[in-house]
């Protein structure tokens, strides 16, 4: 796989500050900026999370919702403008729930990210640092996320792990 010199991968735990950090990386480039959202608001708690992210970003962002078709949304994004994708793990869980072919999905995502020529930042939670989940579905998700993260990290020029609001360079 060939490294994409314009791709940054940002990992972190829940409420680590990874999304805010990723937004700052994208906003360091001239806008307008595109935000590809993978979350769906199925309950009040998720609606509140989405609203918090939207309020922080402000009005200069164009939001594209892609809970299922992320590689296609990446391909359709303006090729010459900065792009933020938040988040891979939610997209992965969405794909798992429809029993998608995760190997094909991973390959399509890597191909779409590899083809990007403008600055692109991808966000995902690091889920592999905790205890082994007690149920098979949670273990399958953790394992699939780990494999997906490895593939994205391989093609990213920069990888950061955000801890308590502070990014640590993993790869640069």
mmCIF file of N, CA and C in Angstrom, residues 1 13 15 26 56 70 79 123 150:
data_model
loop_
_atom_site.group_PDB
_atom_site.id
_atom_site.type_symbol
_atom_site.label_atom_id
_atom_site.label_comp_id
_atom_site.label_asym_id
_atom_site.label_seq_id
_atom_site.Cartn_x
_atom_site.Cartn_y
_atom_site.Cartn_z
ATOM 1 N N UNK A 1 0.831 -1.189 0.000
ATOM 2 C CA UNK A 1 0.000 0.000 0.000
ATOM 3 C C UNK A 1 0.872 1.248 0.000
ATOM 4 N N UNK A 13 -9.676 7.868 22.939
ATOM 5 C CA UNK A 13 -10.776 7.298 23.694
ATOM 6 C C UNK A 13 -11.991 8.205 23.671
ATOM 7 N N UNK A 15 -14.430 10.950 24.619
ATOM 8 C CA UNK A 15 -14.256 12.285 25.210
ATOM 9 C C UNK A 15 -12.790 12.652 25.420
ATOM 10 N N UNK A 26 -8.056 20.216 10.151
ATOM 11 C CA UNK A 26 -8.717 20.544 8.890
ATOM 12 C C UNK A 26 -8.831 22.053 8.734
ATOM 13 N N UNK A 56 -19.853 23.205 17.666
ATOM 14 C CA UNK A 56 -18.419 23.488 17.723
ATOM 15 C C UNK A 56 -17.864 23.808 16.338
ATOM 16 N N UNK A 70 -19.758 5.163 3.117
ATOM 17 C CA UNK A 70 -18.627 6.057 3.360
ATOM 18 C C UNK A 70 -17.648 6.131 2.187
ATOM 19 N N UNK A 79 -12.650 17.148 -4.530
ATOM 20 C CA UNK A 79 -11.304 16.567 -4.565
ATOM 21 C C UNK A 79 -10.223 17.536 -4.127
ATOM 22 N N UNK A 123 -11.196 10.237 11.860
ATOM 23 C CA UNK A 123 -11.288 10.078 13.317
ATOM 24 C C UNK A 123 -11.899 8.720 13.652
ATOM 25 N N UNK A 150 -5.576 -0.506 11.542
ATOM 26 C CA UNK A 150 -4.245 -0.830 11.009
ATOM 27 C C UNK A 150 -4.132 -0.471 9.535
#
